[in-house]
XYZ file of C-alpha atoms in Angstrom:
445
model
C -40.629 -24.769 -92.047
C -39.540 -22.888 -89.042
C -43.054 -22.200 -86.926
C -44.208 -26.191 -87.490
C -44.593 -28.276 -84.802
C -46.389 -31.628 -84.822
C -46.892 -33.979 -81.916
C -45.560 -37.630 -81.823
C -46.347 -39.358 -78.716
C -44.117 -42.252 -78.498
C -40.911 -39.538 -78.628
C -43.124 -37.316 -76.132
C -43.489 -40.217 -73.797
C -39.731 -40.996 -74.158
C -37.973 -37.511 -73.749
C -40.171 -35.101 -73.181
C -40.272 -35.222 -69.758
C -36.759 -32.838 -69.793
C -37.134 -29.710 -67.597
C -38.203 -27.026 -70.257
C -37.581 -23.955 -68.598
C -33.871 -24.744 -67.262
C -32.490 -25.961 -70.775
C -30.807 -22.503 -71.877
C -26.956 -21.901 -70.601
C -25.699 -20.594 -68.508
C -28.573 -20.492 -66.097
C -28.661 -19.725 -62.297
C -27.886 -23.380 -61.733
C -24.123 -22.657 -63.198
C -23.425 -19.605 -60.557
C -20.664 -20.982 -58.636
C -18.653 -17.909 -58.608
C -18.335 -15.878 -55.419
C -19.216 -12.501 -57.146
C -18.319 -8.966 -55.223
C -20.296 -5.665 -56.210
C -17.013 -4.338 -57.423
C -16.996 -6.789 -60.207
C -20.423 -5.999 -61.525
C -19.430 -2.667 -61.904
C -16.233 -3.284 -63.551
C -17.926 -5.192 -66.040
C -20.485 -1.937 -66.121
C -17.353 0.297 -66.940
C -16.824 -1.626 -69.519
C -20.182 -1.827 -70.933
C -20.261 2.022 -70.641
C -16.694 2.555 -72.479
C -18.499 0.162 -75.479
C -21.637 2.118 -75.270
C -23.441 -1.109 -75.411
C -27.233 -0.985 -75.214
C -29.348 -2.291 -72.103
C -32.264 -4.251 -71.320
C -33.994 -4.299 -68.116
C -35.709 -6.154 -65.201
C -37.415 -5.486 -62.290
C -38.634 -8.220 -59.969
C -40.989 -7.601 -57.369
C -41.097 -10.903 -54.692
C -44.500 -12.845 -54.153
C -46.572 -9.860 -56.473
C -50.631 -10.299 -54.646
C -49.190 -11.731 -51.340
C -47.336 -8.961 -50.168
C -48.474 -6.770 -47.718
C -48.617 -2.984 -48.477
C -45.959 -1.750 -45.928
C -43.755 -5.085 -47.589
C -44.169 -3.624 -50.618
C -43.327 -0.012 -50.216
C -40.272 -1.418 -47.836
C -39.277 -3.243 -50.811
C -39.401 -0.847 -53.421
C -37.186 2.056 -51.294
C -34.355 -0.738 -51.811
C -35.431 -1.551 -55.216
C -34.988 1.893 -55.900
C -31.725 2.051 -54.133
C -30.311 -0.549 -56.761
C -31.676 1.657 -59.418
C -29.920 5.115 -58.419
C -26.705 2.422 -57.822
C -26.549 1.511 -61.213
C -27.377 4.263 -62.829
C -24.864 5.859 -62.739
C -22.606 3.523 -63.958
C -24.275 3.885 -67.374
C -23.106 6.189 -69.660
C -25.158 8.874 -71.676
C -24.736 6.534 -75.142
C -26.225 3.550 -73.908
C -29.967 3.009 -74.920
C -32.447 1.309 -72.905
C -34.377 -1.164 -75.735
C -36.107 -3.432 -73.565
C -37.569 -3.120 -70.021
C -39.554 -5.995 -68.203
C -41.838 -5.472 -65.287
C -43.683 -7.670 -63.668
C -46.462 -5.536 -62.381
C -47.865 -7.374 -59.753
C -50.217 -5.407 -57.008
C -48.266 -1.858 -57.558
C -50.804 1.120 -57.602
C -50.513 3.353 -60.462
C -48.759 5.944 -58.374
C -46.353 3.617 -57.461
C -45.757 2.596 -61.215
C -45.216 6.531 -62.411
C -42.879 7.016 -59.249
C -40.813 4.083 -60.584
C -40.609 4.651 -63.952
C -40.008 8.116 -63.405
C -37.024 7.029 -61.342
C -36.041 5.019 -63.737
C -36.144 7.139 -66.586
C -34.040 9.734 -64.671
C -30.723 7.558 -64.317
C -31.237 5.736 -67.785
C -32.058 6.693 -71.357
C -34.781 4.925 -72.971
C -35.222 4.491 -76.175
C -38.621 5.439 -78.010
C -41.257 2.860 -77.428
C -41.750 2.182 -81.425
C -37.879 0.709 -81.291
C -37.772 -0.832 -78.045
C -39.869 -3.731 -76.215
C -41.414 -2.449 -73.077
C -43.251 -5.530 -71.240
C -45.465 -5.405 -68.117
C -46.445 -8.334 -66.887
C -49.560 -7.882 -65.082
C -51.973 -10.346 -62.738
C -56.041 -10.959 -64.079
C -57.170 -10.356 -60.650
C -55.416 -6.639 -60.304
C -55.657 -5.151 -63.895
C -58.268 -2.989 -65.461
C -58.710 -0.683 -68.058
C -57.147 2.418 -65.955
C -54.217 0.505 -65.526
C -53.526 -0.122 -68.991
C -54.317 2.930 -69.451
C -51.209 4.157 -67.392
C -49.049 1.620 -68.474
C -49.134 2.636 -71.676
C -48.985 6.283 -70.666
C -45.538 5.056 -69.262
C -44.192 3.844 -72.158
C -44.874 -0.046 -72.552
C -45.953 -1.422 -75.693
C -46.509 -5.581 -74.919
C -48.526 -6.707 -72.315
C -48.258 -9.945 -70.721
C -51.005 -11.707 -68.441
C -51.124 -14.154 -66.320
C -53.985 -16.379 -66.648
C -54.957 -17.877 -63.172
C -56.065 -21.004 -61.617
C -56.227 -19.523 -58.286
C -57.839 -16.966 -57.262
C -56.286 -14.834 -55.828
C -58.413 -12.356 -53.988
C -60.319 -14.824 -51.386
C -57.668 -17.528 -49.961
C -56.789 -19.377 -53.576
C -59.803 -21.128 -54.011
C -60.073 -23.217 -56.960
C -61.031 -20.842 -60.156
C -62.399 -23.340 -63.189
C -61.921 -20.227 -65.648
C -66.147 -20.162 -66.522
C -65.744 -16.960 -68.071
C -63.565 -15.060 -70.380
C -65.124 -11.741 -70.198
C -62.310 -9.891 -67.910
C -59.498 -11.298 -69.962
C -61.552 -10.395 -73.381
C -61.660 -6.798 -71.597
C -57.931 -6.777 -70.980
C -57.268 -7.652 -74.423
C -60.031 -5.536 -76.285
C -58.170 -2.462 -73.631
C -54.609 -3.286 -75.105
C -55.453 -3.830 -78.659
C -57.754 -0.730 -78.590
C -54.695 1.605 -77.275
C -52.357 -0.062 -80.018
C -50.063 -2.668 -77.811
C -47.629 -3.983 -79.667
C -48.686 -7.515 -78.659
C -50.653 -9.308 -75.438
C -49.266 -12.319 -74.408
C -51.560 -14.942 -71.972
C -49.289 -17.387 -69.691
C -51.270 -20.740 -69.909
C -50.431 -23.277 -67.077
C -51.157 -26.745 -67.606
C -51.125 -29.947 -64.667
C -52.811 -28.632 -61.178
C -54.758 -31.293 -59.631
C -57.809 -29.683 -59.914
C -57.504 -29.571 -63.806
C -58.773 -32.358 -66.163
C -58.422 -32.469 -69.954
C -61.775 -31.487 -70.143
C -61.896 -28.005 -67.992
C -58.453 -27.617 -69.721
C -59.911 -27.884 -73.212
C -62.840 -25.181 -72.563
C -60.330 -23.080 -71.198
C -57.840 -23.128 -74.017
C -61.113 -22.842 -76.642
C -61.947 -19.794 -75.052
C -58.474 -18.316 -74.985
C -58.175 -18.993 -78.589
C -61.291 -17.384 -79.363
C -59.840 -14.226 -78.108
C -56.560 -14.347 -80.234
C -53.686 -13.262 -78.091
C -50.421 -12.565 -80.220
C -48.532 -14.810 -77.722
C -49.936 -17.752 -75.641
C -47.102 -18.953 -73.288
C -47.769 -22.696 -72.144
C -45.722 -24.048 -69.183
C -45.943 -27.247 -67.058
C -46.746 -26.579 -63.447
C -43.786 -29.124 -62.808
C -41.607 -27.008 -64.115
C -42.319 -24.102 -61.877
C -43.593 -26.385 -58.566
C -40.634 -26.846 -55.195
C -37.844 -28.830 -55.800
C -39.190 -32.671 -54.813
C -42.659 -31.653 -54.989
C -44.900 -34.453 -55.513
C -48.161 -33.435 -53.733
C -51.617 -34.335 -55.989
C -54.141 -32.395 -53.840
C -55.903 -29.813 -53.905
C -53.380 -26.941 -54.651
C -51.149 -30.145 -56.086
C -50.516 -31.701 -59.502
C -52.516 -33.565 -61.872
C -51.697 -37.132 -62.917
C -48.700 -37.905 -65.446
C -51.611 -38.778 -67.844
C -53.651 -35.768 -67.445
C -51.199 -33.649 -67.549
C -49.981 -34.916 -70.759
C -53.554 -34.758 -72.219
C -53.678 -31.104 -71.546
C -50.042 -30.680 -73.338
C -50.482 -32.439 -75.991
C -54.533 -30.583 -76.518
C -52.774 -27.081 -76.049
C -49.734 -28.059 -78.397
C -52.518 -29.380 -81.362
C -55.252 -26.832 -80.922
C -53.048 -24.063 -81.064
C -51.834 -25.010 -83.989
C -54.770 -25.807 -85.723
C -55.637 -22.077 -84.543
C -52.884 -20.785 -87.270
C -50.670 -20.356 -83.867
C -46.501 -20.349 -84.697
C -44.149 -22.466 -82.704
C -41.044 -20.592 -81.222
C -40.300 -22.816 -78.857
C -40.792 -23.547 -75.293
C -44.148 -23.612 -74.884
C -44.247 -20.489 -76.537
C -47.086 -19.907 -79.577
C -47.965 -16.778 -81.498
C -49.758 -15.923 -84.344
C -47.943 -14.656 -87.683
C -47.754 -11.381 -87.369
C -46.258 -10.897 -84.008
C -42.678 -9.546 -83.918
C -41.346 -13.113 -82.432
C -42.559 -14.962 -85.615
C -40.669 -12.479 -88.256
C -37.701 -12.542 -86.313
C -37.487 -15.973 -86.218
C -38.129 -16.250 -90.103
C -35.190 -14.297 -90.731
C -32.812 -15.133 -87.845
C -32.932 -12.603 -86.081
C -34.408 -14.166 -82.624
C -32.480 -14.792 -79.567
C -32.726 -16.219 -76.646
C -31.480 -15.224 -73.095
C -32.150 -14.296 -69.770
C -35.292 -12.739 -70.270
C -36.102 -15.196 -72.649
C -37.244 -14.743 -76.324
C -35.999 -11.212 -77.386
C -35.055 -9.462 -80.575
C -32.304 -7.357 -78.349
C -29.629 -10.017 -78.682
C -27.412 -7.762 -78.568
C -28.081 -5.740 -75.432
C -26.560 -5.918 -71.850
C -29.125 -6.836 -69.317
C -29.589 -5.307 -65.627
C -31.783 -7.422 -63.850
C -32.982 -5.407 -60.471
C -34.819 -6.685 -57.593
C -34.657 -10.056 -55.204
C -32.535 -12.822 -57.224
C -32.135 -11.050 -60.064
C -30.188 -12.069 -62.988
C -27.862 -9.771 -64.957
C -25.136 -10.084 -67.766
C -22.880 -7.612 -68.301
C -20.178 -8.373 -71.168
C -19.514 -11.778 -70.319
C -19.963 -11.663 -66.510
C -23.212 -13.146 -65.371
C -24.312 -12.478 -61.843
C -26.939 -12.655 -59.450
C -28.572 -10.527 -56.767
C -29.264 -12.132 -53.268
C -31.821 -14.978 -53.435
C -34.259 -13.759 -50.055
C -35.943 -10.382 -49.757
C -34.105 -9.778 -46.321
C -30.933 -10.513 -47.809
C -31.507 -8.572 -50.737
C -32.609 -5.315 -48.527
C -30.177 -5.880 -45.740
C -27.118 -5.275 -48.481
C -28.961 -2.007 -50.010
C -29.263 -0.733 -46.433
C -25.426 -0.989 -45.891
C -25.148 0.552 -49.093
C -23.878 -2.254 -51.049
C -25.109 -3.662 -54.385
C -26.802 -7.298 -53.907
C -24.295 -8.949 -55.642
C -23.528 -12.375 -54.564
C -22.829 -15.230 -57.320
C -22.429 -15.527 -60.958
C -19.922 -16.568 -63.624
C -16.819 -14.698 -64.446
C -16.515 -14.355 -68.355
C -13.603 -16.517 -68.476
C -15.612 -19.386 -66.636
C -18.304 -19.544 -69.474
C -18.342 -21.986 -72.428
C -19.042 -19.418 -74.853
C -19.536 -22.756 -77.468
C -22.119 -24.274 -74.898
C -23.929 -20.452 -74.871
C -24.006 -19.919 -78.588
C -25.274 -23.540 -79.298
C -28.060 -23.817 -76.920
C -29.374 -20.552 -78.146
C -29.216 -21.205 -81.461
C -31.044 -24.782 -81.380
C -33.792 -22.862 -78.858
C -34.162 -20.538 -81.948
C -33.846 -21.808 -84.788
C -33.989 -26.022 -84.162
C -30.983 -26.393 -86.025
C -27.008 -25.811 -85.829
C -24.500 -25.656 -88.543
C -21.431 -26.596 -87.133
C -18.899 -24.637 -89.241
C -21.054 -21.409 -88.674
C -20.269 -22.232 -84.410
C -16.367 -22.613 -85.052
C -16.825 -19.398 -86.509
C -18.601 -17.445 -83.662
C -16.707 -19.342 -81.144
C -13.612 -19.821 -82.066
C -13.627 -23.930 -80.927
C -15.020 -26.671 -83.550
C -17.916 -28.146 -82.341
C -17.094 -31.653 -83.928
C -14.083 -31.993 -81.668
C -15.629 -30.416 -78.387
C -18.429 -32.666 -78.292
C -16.802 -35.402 -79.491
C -17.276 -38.394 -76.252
C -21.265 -36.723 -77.224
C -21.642 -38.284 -80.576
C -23.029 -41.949 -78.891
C -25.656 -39.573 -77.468
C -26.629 -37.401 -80.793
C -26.367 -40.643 -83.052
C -29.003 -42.186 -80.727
C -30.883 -39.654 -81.038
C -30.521 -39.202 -84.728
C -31.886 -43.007 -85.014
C -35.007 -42.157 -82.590
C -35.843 -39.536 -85.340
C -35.357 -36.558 -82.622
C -32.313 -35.343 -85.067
C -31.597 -35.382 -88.422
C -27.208 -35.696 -87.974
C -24.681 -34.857 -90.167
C -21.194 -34.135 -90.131
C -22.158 -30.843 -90.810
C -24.642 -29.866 -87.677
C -28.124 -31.335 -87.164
C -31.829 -30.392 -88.046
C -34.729 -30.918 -85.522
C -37.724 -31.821 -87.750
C -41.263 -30.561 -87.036
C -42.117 -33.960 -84.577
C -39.553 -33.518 -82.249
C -39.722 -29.664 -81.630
C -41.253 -30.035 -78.555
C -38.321 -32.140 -77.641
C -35.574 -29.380 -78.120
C -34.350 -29.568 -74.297
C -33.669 -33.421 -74.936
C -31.379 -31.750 -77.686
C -29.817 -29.444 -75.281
C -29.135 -31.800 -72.354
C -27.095 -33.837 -74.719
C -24.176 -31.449 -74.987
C -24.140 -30.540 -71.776
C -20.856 -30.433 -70.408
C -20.372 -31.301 -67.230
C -17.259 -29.880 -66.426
C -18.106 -26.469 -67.757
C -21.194 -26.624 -65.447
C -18.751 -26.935 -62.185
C -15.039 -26.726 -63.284
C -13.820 -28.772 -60.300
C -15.443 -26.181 -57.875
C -17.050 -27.404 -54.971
C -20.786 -25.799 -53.899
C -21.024 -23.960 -50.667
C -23.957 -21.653 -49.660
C -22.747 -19.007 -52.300
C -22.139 -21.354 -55.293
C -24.519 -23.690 -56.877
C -28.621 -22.115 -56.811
């Protein structure tokens, strides 16, 4: 049953210790192509002539820890990008998802955007779109939620903290959960759609213990959504530091996955993969049931079918079949605006995508199973024969009981959910990864 997930901690200890959050493709690891503005907005033409709907981002860099004058610096170029694109969107496409991660804008700040935004796009009505703002515990209130969804957005996403961030990140043990029971009773009471709490897992100055009474208390409050991630998965490349803003022990950290993955269960919690829990009635859950979910850039979405415009520092977009990325730094990013140029600097032309890798990885993120004859048909290329130097791989892990294989696709049972980038990594195809192509400062990030 799709939702089940059970924990098994001998196929845990042996693959689950695959980078979660980098397992969908293509991903901004694959960017090797040198991308121009120009071909952005050729792709845009083209998404305007199809009258294709959109989805939105907007990134703001370093949310709490920028200064005031860094932010409103920022935000002229991020609305730069925004007039930019625009109007290269035609009257006919709908906007059905916007993300925005919140961060330490004012309210004023937040009406001037979205007013800008909603001048050079058409949105659709809130009750057929997703409108997300991701939003800090230490800089939301009722007012703001309030305004937020005065502005349009129906799901609310929160970051839980570990740090505090509003005197010098001092360690924050989470001994109360009245201000995120406020922020829930706030959204709930003015209808959100859904409120989903990011749960991080492994700091140093966590043990399964302080983990456990945090989790309890979360689940008392019954969020539609609790996101789970491993602070590995998020810390610096080569990271290994274990003080006190560092990482827990292998051991603990595995305590706390495994307590988060079983209580939340037991809480009546569905798996969607991830890290990614929510309770039965939440839009993710049906969609999954059905088939229906998807899985891309923004993550878990029911607009599949949508072209995305990510805006900001290092944004991601993907227009047609052209992926591309914005300029990584915030100088970079704003010196490109200021000449009057798009940020455009890296990607994947259309033709440079393994449209078999894409559909496959999405559909075992999504549904934890593939039918081979059903990806020949999407894709035009038969699985069997594409992967067929990975069959060693897949076999050995159909005899580890992380697969159930057949000559017909493969099932990934209940245990080995948790497991589903293992599945991924084994087709992963080298050669559609870096086609020959040799990484200089504008290719592999």
């Amino acid at each position: 049953m799709l939702g089940s997930v059970n924990w098994d901690d001998a196929l845990v200890q042996r693959y689950g210790r695959i980078g979660q959050l980098h397992c969908s493709y293509p991903a901004a690891v694959d960017f090797y192509d040198r991308l121009a503005p120009l071909d952005l907005l050729r792709a845009l033409r083209e998404s305007r002539r199809a009258g294709r709907a959109l989805s939105l981002s907007l990134q703001l860099p370093g949310g709490a820890r920028l200064q005031a004058e860094e932010v409103a610096a920022y935000l002229v170029r991020l609305e730069r990008e925004i007039e930019q694109l625009g109007c290269h969107t035609g009257p006919l496409q709908v906007v059905e998802q916007l993300h925005l991660s919140v961060g330490s804008l004012s309210i004023d700040n937040l009406r001037h955007l979205l007013g800008l935004l909603k001048s050079r796009f058409h949105f659709a009505e809130p009750g057929a779109a997703s409108f997300t703002a991701e939003v800090e515990l230490a800089h939301v209130d009722w007012p703001l939620i309030g305004a937020l969804h005065e502005l349009g957005f129906n799901q609310l996403s929160v970051s839980v903290p570990d740090l505090r961030a509003d005197d010098g990140c001092t360690v924050e043990y989470f001994r109360s959960s009245a201000r995120i029971r406020a922020v829930i009773e706030a959204a709930h009471t003015l209808h959100y759609r859904s409120v989903n709490l990011d749960l991080g897992y492994g700091r140093s100055w966590q043990t399964p213990a302080s983990f456990a009474r945090k989790l309890a208390s979360i689940i008392e409050l019954a969020p539609d959504q609790v996101t789970m991630f491993d602070y590995r998965d998020v810390a610096p490349a080569g990271s290994t530091a274990t003080g006190r803003l560092g990482l827990a022990s292998a051991a603990d950290t595995l305590a706390m996955y495994r307590h988060g993955v079983e209580q939340l269960s037991a809480a009546g919690y569905r798996y969607i993969g991830l890290g990614k829990f929510v309770l039965p009635h939440d839009d993710l859950a049906m969609a999954q049931e059905i088939g229906a979910l998807h899985h891309d850039i923004v993550g878990y979405t029911l607009q599949g079918a949508c072209d995305h415009l990510g805006l900001g520092a290092g944004a991601i977009s993907r227009v047609g079949g052209l992926y591309s990325q914005n300029a990584a730094t915030v100088q970079a990013y704003q010196l490109a605006l200021d000449q009057g140029q798009l940020p455009t600097v890296c990607g994947l032309h259309a033709s440079h995508v393994d449209q078999l890798q894409r559909l496959l990885c999405e559909r075992l993120l999504c549904t934890f199973e593939l039918d081979f004859d059903a990806l020949a048909l999407h894709s035009g290329v038969d699985a069997r024969q594409h992967y067929a130097r990975h069959w060693p791989a897949l076999r050995q892990l159909h005899l580890d009981g992380v697969i159930v294989l057949s000559d017909d696709g493969l099932v990934i049972p209940p245990h080995a959910r948790l497991l589903v980038a293992a599945v991924c990594a084994a087709f992963e195809q080298p050669s559609a990864r870096y086609m020959g192509h040799s990484v200089g400062s504008g290719g592999r990030r």
